[in-house]
Amino acid sequence: MEHSKGAAGAVTDTYAKERVWLLMPTWLMLSILVVIPVLIMLVYSFLTKEFRGGVIWEFTFAAYDQFFFDRGLFGDEPVKIEWTYISIYWRSIWQAGLATVLSLLLGFPTAYYIATRPQNSRAVWVFLITIPYWVNLLIRTVSMKFLLRENGPLNDFLLMIEVIDEPLRLINTALAVQLGLFYSYLPFMVLPIYASIERYNFTLSEAASDLYATKFATLTRVILPSIKPGVIAGCILVFVPSLGAFLAPDLLGGAKNFMIGSLIEEQFKGSAGNWPFGAAASMILLSMVLILLMVFSRQQKKAQPQGGQ
Amino acid sequence: MRKFLKTLSAAAVLSLTAQTALAQEEVVVYHWFEYLPQSVIDKFTEETGIAVVMDTYDSNESMLANLKAGAMGTYDVAVPGDYMVEIMAGSGMVGSIAEGELANKGNIQDMWMDVPFDQGRTYSIPYQWGSTSFSVNKDVHPGNVHNTNLIFNPPASLSGKINMLDSQGEVMALAALHMDIPQCSTDRDQLKALNAMLLDAKQHWASFNSDTTKDLLVSGDAAVSMIWNGYSAKARSEGANIEYAYPDQGYLVWMDNVVLLKDAPNRANALKFMDFLLVPENIALVTNYAQYSAGVDGVTPLLDEALRTSPESNPRAGIKAEFVQVCDQATQSVYDQIWTNLRK
């Protein structure tokens, strides 16, 4: 880490004059693809909804008000806290969190196994992990639906080996959504952890055991702190897209209960939508993710002086 | 609602333009793509000597936007859906037709004369229509299917095996028929009851899906699914043992209509074209091509055998048919709230 920082410093010194121009493509891309769209979204979230889609250019807090406050079906009851959207967000966070934990539990041993294979066979393992992901996510999710359905192969198999007497109802449940999320984003957990473990110096483990550390102590006090950046990157890469996913909830969960992604999609669909509300819901999601990432990066900074030693 | 292949043949346009150059008279039609077969166009030109020039669109909204953006005065007729007729009439975009100007107006079926979007048919004529209701798997439910209780208050054998359309307008309208209340109700007790009824019905529903209703029924994943009549006929032809319901409480319909546009450059020819489409022999050609239903008397004997005898295309007699209504903004916001409550 220290070493690479030094190298980067040298580069900036050498090109001090040209630095502005060299950074231009990055700044351009960031502003066109990130800053401007987010600003548009922010502005729209404070505009007035136009009947049957679109916005009227009048400033209002109506969208945020709708998100947090409940005034009853007809809008004239005493103000209460609106739990509808909070519960939708909570459901999404819970599902995404569980998918992250499950991917970590399966992804970490997988990554460890691959990273400890001989050099020449590692590429093959990584290749095998990525093969299913060459297929479009939509197709993989639909395939999952075929596997899980009531008279699908999974139920047929379980019936055949007489584990169950009646087909399990898996499709259109929260469990199916969870399976879909976990399966969709698993490689995003495996690959960063693999990259970290591959760079890990295994003589440190040997040193630890020479100093009478148990295997468990070696794992938690030597290996894990060293590969923490990879684990955190993996968790973020699984958690964040799971949070906004709408394919799995729609196709595997039957779209019965909105998740954040489908709630936002509904606001922009056809003529029945509410653009400012969709923008506000997106801004709230964005803020949540940003806060989460800031907490993570602060923790990592704090941990660095110890981890780096 | 209708999914046609989105193709436009440049060759066809060229040949039409060439014909126009030769013919003295023309009628300029603004129409959905793949909805008017060439045989009908040829027949019209042969009978009247008037050439048909046609542009196409793929949604009511894009047609409206294009007409508003300055295409008025270019086209003689357009073919908007039911709610769009109302919107266009409200914006003063349609020209009225005096009594007696359409010789074949009497051919319009009684049930399509006093439609909510054009009472007495003063500026539009029926083109094609279809219906929205639900289909039931006869293996799972061998009994009578013609009752909305099967989706809103189902027997135990169907509970948990029901798919609803992921479309607020159609679910709400069918629920209103089920409860026998107006579609855009402002009565608080009715709205509360509607909200409660839907929340209670939801426990019996497996999913919301509009795109794969046919496959859900064919595969047996759903024992009941809300569906469009033409789509249900396709599911049946693919082997699903299903019956399309025309419920006692009523069913939903949509209809495309030919309207005379304001400032039509060839008004007289446009009227001839509309009259032509009111002749059973002519509109039957369209129906056989599009596989929906015509709104003109005397078409049935002229249809292809399969279409004529299809139970999906032949509603039970004496059953109420309603269009999905357009609510005002205040009323709509309550319905939006109910829809969100249902999906939270």
XYZ file of C-alpha atoms in Angstrom:
653
model
C 0.000 0.000 0.000
C 2.738 2.489 1.049
C 4.796 1.571 -1.920
C 2.114 2.181 -4.501
C 1.286 5.561 -2.952
C 4.880 6.636 -3.441
C 4.782 5.624 -7.089
C 1.587 7.570 -7.708
C 3.148 10.644 -6.101
C 6.083 10.483 -8.462
C 3.767 10.369 -11.460
C 1.870 13.499 -10.415
C 5.112 15.387 -9.849
C 6.449 14.503 -13.259
C 3.295 15.625 -15.029
C 2.434 18.531 -12.720
C 1.747 20.909 -15.597
C -0.303 18.519 -17.689
C -2.173 17.133 -14.710
C -5.350 19.171 -15.344
C -5.569 17.973 -18.926
C -4.752 14.375 -18.059
C -7.563 14.360 -15.526
C -10.043 15.900 -17.974
C -11.448 12.624 -19.363
C -12.153 11.409 -15.835
C -13.779 14.653 -14.784
C -15.810 14.790 -17.987
C -17.029 11.255 -17.535
C -17.848 11.755 -13.871
C -19.759 14.941 -14.510
C -21.677 13.720 -17.566
C -22.463 10.250 -16.265
C -22.736 10.825 -12.517
C -22.981 14.413 -11.308
C -25.437 15.781 -13.891
C -27.899 12.848 -13.701
C -27.871 12.946 -9.903
C -28.471 16.706 -9.951
C -31.390 16.266 -12.372
C -32.814 13.646 -10.035
C -32.350 15.941 -7.039
C -34.116 18.828 -8.789
C -36.985 16.621 -9.995
C -37.570 15.295 -6.486
C -38.518 18.828 -5.411
C -40.863 19.527 -8.344
C -44.631 19.163 -8.519
C -46.075 16.006 -10.044
C -47.944 16.411 -13.307
C -51.061 14.302 -13.746
C -50.294 11.297 -16.022
C -46.506 11.547 -15.899
C -44.078 14.429 -16.127
C -43.400 17.369 -13.809
C -44.578 20.928 -13.296
C -41.815 23.420 -12.491
C -43.085 24.429 -9.077
C -40.961 23.843 -5.993
C -42.465 21.561 -3.318
C -41.553 19.048 -0.636
C -44.590 16.926 -1.561
C -42.570 13.893 -2.686
C -40.587 13.660 0.560
C -43.718 14.389 2.549
C -45.453 11.471 0.840
C -42.511 9.234 1.697
C -42.416 9.961 5.423
C -45.913 11.109 6.452
C -49.257 9.341 6.300
C -52.413 11.429 6.074
C -54.835 8.545 5.484
C -56.501 7.388 2.277
C -58.097 10.786 1.632
C -55.278 13.023 2.854
C -57.166 14.727 5.677
C -56.521 12.566 8.723
C -54.089 13.592 11.508
C -50.488 13.167 10.374
C -48.846 9.873 11.257
C -45.538 8.341 10.268
C -45.866 6.576 6.912
C -44.646 3.012 7.377
C -45.430 1.808 3.839
C -42.212 2.983 2.211
C -40.047 2.463 5.264
C -41.194 -1.155 5.362
C -40.446 -1.537 1.626
C -36.932 -0.154 2.240
C -36.490 -2.321 5.317
C -37.507 -5.442 3.345
C -34.973 -4.608 0.630
C -32.191 -3.891 3.124
C -32.907 -7.122 4.948
C -32.929 -9.185 1.737
C -29.761 -7.501 0.440
C -28.027 -7.952 3.811
C -28.923 -11.621 3.966
C -27.736 -12.128 0.372
C -24.434 -10.471 1.348
C -23.956 -12.702 4.399
C -24.807 -15.857 2.424
C -22.456 -14.890 -0.414
C -19.714 -14.221 2.111
C -20.237 -17.589 3.816
C -19.995 -19.443 0.514
C -17.739 -16.971 -1.316
C -14.918 -16.786 1.201
C -14.116 -20.539 1.325
C -14.441 -20.694 -2.461
C -12.048 -17.794 -2.946
C -9.641 -19.263 -0.378
C -9.705 -22.621 -2.124
C -9.002 -21.097 -5.535
C -6.236 -18.841 -4.231
C -4.443 -21.779 -2.615
C -4.418 -23.915 -5.821
C -1.198 -24.114 -7.833
C -0.557 -21.003 -9.905
C -1.413 -22.551 -13.273
C -4.780 -24.014 -12.280
C -6.124 -20.848 -10.591
C -7.024 -19.254 -13.915
C -9.126 -22.301 -14.777
C -11.057 -22.047 -11.498
C -11.716 -18.333 -11.945
C -12.782 -19.037 -15.503
C -15.229 -21.695 -14.291
C -16.694 -19.263 -11.740
C -17.361 -16.651 -14.400
C -18.800 -18.890 -17.128
C -22.453 -18.821 -15.933
C -22.262 -15.043 -15.795
C -21.671 -14.718 -19.507
C -25.392 -15.348 -19.802
C -27.702 -12.377 -19.403
C -29.065 -11.868 -15.871
C -32.658 -11.915 -17.127
C -32.195 -15.333 -18.698
C -30.524 -16.710 -15.588
C -33.357 -15.402 -13.410
C -36.012 -16.912 -15.685
C -34.114 -20.211 -15.653
C -34.120 -20.120 -11.867
C -37.885 -19.666 -12.041
C -38.176 -22.826 -14.165
C -36.062 -24.756 -11.647
C -38.098 -23.662 -8.653
C -41.637 -23.939 -10.014
C -44.130 -26.342 -8.489
C -43.714 -29.023 -11.166
C -40.118 -28.083 -11.901
C -37.009 -30.277 -11.705
C -36.113 -29.363 -8.110
C -39.494 -30.449 -6.767
C -39.512 -33.511 -9.053
C -36.136 -34.554 -7.685
C -37.107 -34.054 -4.036
C -40.322 -36.006 -4.623
C -38.409 -38.793 -6.358
C -35.957 -39.298 -3.494
C -38.967 -39.039 -1.148
C -37.680 -36.196 0.972
C -41.048 -34.485 0.574
C -44.570 -35.774 -0.117
C -45.969 -32.653 -1.717
C -44.245 -30.161 -4.010
C -42.730 -27.270 -2.048
C -44.140 -23.873 -2.860
C -40.911 -22.029 -3.573
C -41.779 -19.747 -6.447
C -43.344 -16.379 -5.548
C -41.892 -16.401 -2.032
C -39.292 -14.272 -0.236
C -37.057 -17.358 -0.171
C -37.036 -17.496 -3.976
C -36.112 -13.807 -4.126
C -33.259 -14.477 -1.689
C -31.990 -17.392 -3.764
C -32.123 -15.210 -6.874
C -30.174 -12.356 -5.289
C -27.590 -14.656 -3.731
C -27.032 -16.502 -6.995
C -26.962 -13.345 -9.132
C -24.231 -11.593 -7.179
C -22.111 -14.425 -5.730
C -19.134 -13.924 -8.112
C -18.916 -10.269 -7.060
C -18.023 -11.656 -3.637
C -15.679 -14.411 -4.796
C -13.518 -12.390 -7.183
C -12.384 -9.475 -4.943
C -11.727 -11.840 -2.025
C -9.775 -14.129 -4.336
C -7.683 -11.172 -5.508
C -6.900 -10.272 -1.880
C -6.024 -13.782 -0.787
C -3.854 -14.312 -3.838
C -1.693 -11.387 -2.767
C -1.595 -12.541 0.853
C 1.814 -13.733 1.975
C 1.236 -17.218 3.394
C 4.535 -17.173 5.317
C 2.634 -14.901 7.744
C 0.338 -17.848 8.543
C 3.347 -20.049 9.091
C 4.857 -17.422 11.391
C 1.615 -17.258 13.332
C 1.493 -20.993 13.882
C 5.192 -20.976 14.849
C 4.135 -18.537 17.542
C 1.549 -21.052 18.776
C -1.502 -19.411 17.232
C -4.370 -21.852 16.686
C -5.778 -22.222 13.184
C -8.796 -20.172 14.195
C -6.631 -17.433 15.693
C -4.520 -17.362 12.522
C -7.665 -16.910 10.452
C -9.262 -14.174 12.550
C -6.133 -12.273 13.650
C -3.779 -12.645 10.698
C -5.538 -13.649 7.486
C -8.805 -11.730 7.847
C -7.236 -8.357 8.799
C -4.889 -8.640 5.807
C -7.582 -9.392 3.267
C -10.213 -7.100 4.803
C -10.260 -4.643 1.861
C -11.205 -7.505 -0.475
C -13.963 -8.688 1.858
C -15.390 -5.190 2.214
C -15.248 -4.622 -1.551
C -17.056 -7.934 -2.066
C -19.734 -7.057 0.476
C -20.370 -3.669 -1.122
C -20.483 -5.180 -4.612
C -23.135 -7.678 -3.481
C -25.124 -5.446 -1.136
C -25.550 -2.373 -3.310
C -26.907 -4.019 -6.481
C -29.097 -6.366 -4.373
C -30.640 -3.304 -2.783
C -31.870 -1.954 -6.104
C -32.606 -5.288 -7.781
C -36.008 -5.651 -9.378
C -35.604 -8.675 -11.675
C -35.491 -11.249 -8.876
C -38.382 -9.723 -6.875
C -40.480 -9.416 -10.043
C -39.813 -12.815 -11.580
C -39.145 -15.008 -8.550
C -41.154 -13.147 -5.910
C -44.183 -12.637 -8.159
C -43.989 -8.846 -7.701
C -46.508 -9.144 -4.890
C -44.553 -6.906 -2.570
C -42.594 -3.934 -3.834
C -38.864 -3.788 -3.231
C -37.021 -0.484 -3.611
C -36.235 -1.171 -7.278
C -39.786 -2.063 -8.265
C -41.265 0.819 -6.244
C -39.092 3.282 -8.166
C -39.767 1.577 -11.499
C -43.532 1.852 -10.898
C -43.248 5.642 -10.570
C -41.889 5.998 -14.107
C -43.989 3.319 -15.802
C -46.649 4.412 -18.274
C -48.872 7.351 -17.520
C -49.837 6.447 -13.934
C -46.478 7.308 -12.418
C -45.253 10.020 -10.099
C -41.866 11.262 -11.295
C -40.985 13.527 -8.335
C -41.788 10.705 -5.915
C -39.662 8.260 -7.925
C -36.802 10.788 -7.884
C -37.208 11.339 -4.130
C -37.227 7.583 -3.456
C -34.029 7.282 -5.537
C -32.393 10.154 -3.671
C -33.219 8.524 -0.334
C -31.738 5.240 -1.552
C -28.658 7.039 -2.868
C -28.141 8.863 0.444
C -28.442 5.603 2.361
C -25.823 3.904 0.206
C -23.508 6.921 0.404
C -23.700 7.048 4.186
C -22.997 3.329 4.324
C -19.942 3.661 2.068
C -18.644 6.608 4.114
C -18.929 4.613 7.321
C -17.056 1.736 5.700
C -14.261 3.891 4.334
C -13.849 5.719 7.655
C -13.553 2.402 9.461
C -11.028 1.209 6.947
C -8.941 4.348 7.430
C -9.043 3.862 11.178
C -8.039 0.225 10.832
C -5.153 0.942 8.451
C -2.381 1.825 10.945
C -2.850 -1.577 12.604
C -3.631 -3.583 9.445
C -0.630 -2.171 7.591
C 1.923 -3.199 10.203
C -52.069 -3.570 -25.097
C -51.640 -4.884 -28.554
C -48.337 -6.181 -29.603
C -47.783 -6.202 -33.295
C -44.456 -6.706 -34.913
C -43.006 -3.304 -35.315
C -42.142 -3.253 -38.948
C -42.811 -0.737 -41.639
C -42.249 -1.724 -45.197
C -40.523 1.017 -47.099
C -41.524 -0.680 -50.306
C -45.185 -0.491 -49.420
C -44.904 3.210 -48.707
C -43.143 3.798 -52.020
C -45.748 1.904 -53.978
C -48.533 3.785 -52.207
C -46.903 7.113 -53.011
C -46.581 6.040 -56.637
C -50.276 5.195 -56.745
C -51.068 8.574 -55.265
C -49.295 10.310 -58.092
C -51.498 8.539 -60.608
C -54.802 8.713 -58.781
C -56.666 11.989 -58.605
C -58.264 11.349 -55.239
C -56.698 10.170 -51.989
C -57.397 9.659 -48.324
C -54.575 10.086 -45.811
C -54.793 7.589 -42.946
C -52.868 7.735 -39.665
C -53.044 4.203 -38.288
C -51.480 1.609 -35.967
C -48.816 -0.489 -37.692
C -49.870 -3.888 -39.058
C -53.506 -3.299 -38.346
C -54.914 -2.620 -41.833
C -54.268 -5.433 -44.345
C -53.243 -4.587 -47.905
C -56.256 -6.519 -49.260
C -58.593 -3.988 -47.641
C -56.650 -1.045 -49.039
C -56.730 -2.552 -52.546
C -60.448 -3.250 -52.286
C -61.161 0.338 -51.255
C -59.155 1.805 -54.126
C -60.786 -0.591 -56.586
C -64.312 0.305 -55.476
C -63.919 4.059 -55.138
C -60.864 5.039 -57.185
C -59.472 6.734 -54.077
C -55.881 5.941 -53.152
C -54.968 5.267 -49.524
C -51.865 6.984 -48.155
C -50.904 5.684 -44.747
C -48.535 6.605 -41.908
C -48.312 4.413 -38.830
C -47.755 4.795 -35.079
C -47.159 2.373 -32.224
C -48.998 3.977 -29.327
C -51.952 6.270 -28.706
C -49.642 8.690 -26.950
C -47.187 9.016 -29.845
C -50.071 9.575 -32.270
C -51.452 12.346 -30.060
C -48.022 13.927 -29.637
C -47.396 13.949 -33.384
C -50.790 15.434 -34.205
C -50.304 18.114 -31.547
C -46.845 18.885 -32.919
C -48.268 20.188 -36.161
C -49.512 17.192 -38.145
C -53.138 18.331 -37.914
C -54.409 19.141 -41.370
C -52.175 16.472 -42.887
C -54.274 13.445 -42.050
C -57.927 12.716 -42.733
C -58.544 9.921 -40.235
C -56.809 8.339 -37.226
C -57.539 5.235 -35.137
C -57.345 6.098 -31.415
C -58.220 3.768 -28.531
C -61.303 4.393 -26.379
C -59.818 6.754 -23.774
C -57.793 8.562 -26.440
C -60.964 9.406 -28.408
C -62.145 11.259 -25.315
C -58.842 13.087 -24.917
C -58.712 14.086 -28.612
C -62.331 15.240 -28.586
C -61.583 17.248 -25.447
C -58.696 18.997 -27.252
C -60.904 19.803 -30.251
C -58.959 17.575 -32.644
C -61.856 15.648 -34.168
C -64.313 16.872 -36.767
C -67.980 16.096 -36.226
C -70.037 14.115 -38.694
C -73.570 15.295 -39.372
C -76.457 12.836 -39.200
C -76.858 11.102 -42.570
C -73.298 11.766 -43.770
C -72.346 8.166 -43.028
C -74.669 5.933 -45.038
C -73.686 2.769 -43.171
C -73.815 4.150 -39.631
C -76.817 1.894 -38.976
C -74.520 -1.123 -39.263
C -72.845 -0.307 -35.947
C -73.898 -2.824 -33.313
C -76.304 -1.393 -30.742
C -73.925 -2.091 -27.858
C -71.261 0.148 -29.457
C -73.520 3.112 -30.341
C -73.691 4.903 -26.987
C -70.150 4.386 -25.768
C -68.942 6.589 -22.873
C -66.266 8.273 -25.002
C -68.653 9.205 -27.846
C -72.364 9.185 -27.031
C -74.318 8.486 -30.215
C -71.154 8.123 -32.289
C -70.952 11.717 -33.512
C -67.297 11.612 -34.517
C -66.040 8.019 -34.330
C -66.907 4.556 -35.612
C -65.818 1.174 -34.203
C -62.729 -0.422 -35.732
C -61.815 -3.422 -33.556
C -62.378 -4.325 -29.920
C -61.286 -6.906 -27.391
C -61.898 -7.708 -23.755
C -60.036 -8.179 -20.468
C -61.159 -10.673 -17.865
C -59.579 -13.880 -16.537
C -59.130 -17.519 -17.520
C -59.473 -20.559 -15.298
C -57.775 -23.946 -15.505
C -60.577 -26.516 -15.879
C -58.499 -29.328 -14.343
C -58.171 -27.406 -11.088
C -61.627 -25.845 -11.133
C -64.123 -27.854 -13.213
C -67.133 -25.756 -12.102
C -68.616 -22.497 -13.374
C -65.956 -19.897 -14.185
C -68.159 -16.891 -14.876
C -67.831 -15.122 -11.534
C -65.308 -12.554 -10.279
C -65.315 -14.323 -6.895
C -62.817 -16.704 -8.482
C -60.142 -13.997 -8.316
C -61.289 -11.725 -5.475
C -62.752 -14.321 -3.082
C -61.623 -17.690 -4.438
C -62.389 -21.214 -3.194
C -59.563 -22.971 -1.341
C -58.679 -25.011 -4.440
C -57.643 -21.816 -6.285
C -56.162 -19.830 -3.394
C -52.474 -19.104 -3.948
C -52.659 -19.996 -7.639
C -53.940 -16.695 -9.014
C -52.035 -14.238 -11.197
C -53.230 -10.659 -11.553
C -52.291 -8.256 -14.359
C -49.586 -5.852 -13.201
C -51.773 -2.988 -14.349
C -53.482 -0.663 -11.907
C -56.260 0.482 -14.256
C -57.447 -2.991 -15.202
C -57.240 -4.532 -11.699
C -59.103 -1.577 -10.150
C -61.786 -1.581 -12.854
C -62.443 -5.308 -12.497
C -62.552 -4.890 -8.703
C -65.142 -2.131 -9.145
C -67.280 -4.488 -11.262
C -66.878 -7.179 -8.597
C -68.129 -4.821 -5.875
C -70.711 -3.170 -8.143
C -69.385 0.341 -7.487
C -68.443 3.054 -10.008
C -64.889 2.906 -11.404
C -63.989 6.445 -10.336
C -65.873 6.447 -7.059
C -65.612 9.429 -4.718
C -67.707 7.796 -2.017
C -65.454 7.278 1.000
C -67.173 4.156 2.274
C -66.957 2.544 -1.156
C -63.253 3.424 -1.434
C -62.489 2.085 2.042
C -64.405 -1.090 1.232
C -62.481 -1.418 -2.061
C -59.175 -0.994 -0.219
C -60.160 -3.633 2.354
C -61.485 -6.043 -0.275
C -58.236 -5.879 -2.296
C -56.015 -6.308 0.774
C -58.058 -9.342 1.754
C -57.974 -10.795 -1.764
C -54.200 -10.387 -1.988
C -53.566 -13.314 0.376
C -54.979 -15.579 -2.359
C -52.804 -14.165 -5.139
C -49.516 -15.704 -6.214
C -48.194 -12.936 -8.427
C -48.660 -9.754 -10.458
C -47.598 -10.256 -14.053
C -48.769 -8.878 -17.400
C -46.149 -10.126 -19.843
C -46.282 -13.892 -19.385
C -49.935 -14.568 -18.516
C -50.220 -16.982 -21.427
C -47.183 -19.017 -20.320
C -48.365 -19.070 -16.706
C -51.611 -20.707 -17.845
C -49.989 -23.070 -20.351
C -47.363 -24.288 -17.837
C -49.933 -24.602 -15.053
C -47.968 -22.272 -12.752
C -51.178 -20.287 -12.356
C -54.628 -21.900 -12.163
C -56.318 -18.538 -12.713
C -54.914 -15.500 -14.453
C -56.297 -12.159 -15.546
C -55.774 -12.039 -19.298
C -56.860 -10.432 -22.605
C -59.300 -12.505 -24.662
C -57.050 -12.892 -27.718
C -54.145 -13.942 -25.525
C -56.320 -16.507 -23.735
C -57.323 -18.000 -27.095
C -53.620 -18.388 -27.907
C -52.997 -20.090 -24.542
C -55.833 -22.512 -25.265
C -54.474 -23.246 -28.743
C -51.124 -24.043 -27.091
C -52.738 -26.773 -25.037
C -53.903 -25.109 -21.815
C -57.199 -26.600 -20.594
C -58.658 -23.216 -19.718
C -61.899 -21.319 -20.046
C -62.109 -17.557 -20.529
C -64.616 -15.982 -18.140
C -67.331 -13.499 -19.038
C -68.266 -12.936 -15.366
C -71.831 -12.249 -14.241
C -70.549 -9.033 -12.639
C -69.240 -7.786 -15.998
C -65.981 -7.638 -17.938
C -63.654 -4.976 -19.296
C -63.347 -3.942 -22.930
C -61.071 -1.789 -25.041
C -61.894 -0.491 -28.501
C -60.005 1.194 -31.310
C -62.079 3.654 -33.301
C -61.761 5.472 -36.629
C -62.186 9.213 -36.128
C -62.513 11.978 -38.678
C -59.826 14.535 -37.856
C -60.515 18.250 -37.744
C -59.233 20.125 -40.811
C -59.120 16.881 -42.822
C -57.791 17.788 -46.278
C -59.969 15.185 -47.995
C -63.052 15.161 -45.814
C -65.406 13.617 -48.390
C -62.958 10.784 -49.096
C -62.464 10.227 -45.383
C -66.197 9.746 -44.954
C -66.181 7.266 -47.856
C -63.351 5.415 -46.163
C -65.254 5.254 -42.868
C -68.406 4.122 -44.662
C -66.349 1.437 -46.365
C -65.138 0.148 -42.982
C -68.733 -0.120 -41.766
C -69.555 -2.683 -44.475
C -69.454 -6.182 -42.884
C -67.554 -7.741 -45.835
C -64.771 -5.149 -45.502
C -64.332 -4.977 -41.739
C -64.464 -8.797 -41.608
C -61.229 -8.795 -43.640
C -59.649 -6.650 -40.915
C -60.966 -8.897 -38.145
C -59.701 -12.050 -39.836
C -56.322 -10.362 -40.109
C -56.089 -8.792 -36.634
C -57.951 -11.599 -34.784
C -59.963 -9.231 -32.574
C -63.673 -8.417 -32.987
C -65.533 -5.912 -35.166
C -68.278 -3.667 -33.843
C -70.476 -4.046 -36.929
C -73.549 -6.203 -37.466
C -73.353 -9.099 -39.897
C -69.615 -9.776 -39.576
C -69.823 -13.099 -37.738
C -70.781 -15.330 -40.726
C -67.844 -13.893 -42.710
C -65.167 -14.797 -40.179
C -62.712 -17.673 -40.361
C -64.103 -20.817 -38.776
C -61.633 -20.838 -35.844
C -62.200 -17.202 -34.981
C -65.994 -17.383 -35.410
C -66.399 -20.304 -33.034
C -63.759 -19.169 -30.529
C -65.376 -18.875 -27.079
C -63.014 -16.009 -26.285
C -64.466 -13.898 -29.121
C -68.086 -14.621 -28.251
C -69.167 -12.966 -24.995
C -72.098 -14.463 -23.105
C -75.267 -12.515 -23.841
C -76.593 -9.951 -21.389
C -73.341 -9.369 -19.533
C -72.188 -5.848 -18.732
C -69.083 -4.640 -20.564
C -67.221 -1.560 -19.313
C -64.311 0.477 -20.588
C -61.567 1.387 -18.133
C -62.517 4.906 -17.133
C -60.300 7.951 -16.880
C -60.584 9.441 -13.380
C -59.897 13.066 -12.494
C -56.681 13.881 -10.667
C -58.038 14.028 -7.094
C -59.900 10.740 -7.454
C -56.958 9.099 -9.182
C -54.627 9.947 -6.278
C -56.839 7.905 -3.909
C -56.720 4.960 -6.323
C -52.918 5.328 -6.560
C -52.764 5.152 -2.755
C -54.907 1.994 -2.684
C -52.637 0.418 -5.303
C -49.528 1.192 -3.227
C -51.198 -0.170 -0.076
C -51.856 -3.340 -1.997
C -48.224 -3.747 -3.034
C -46.360 -2.691 0.118
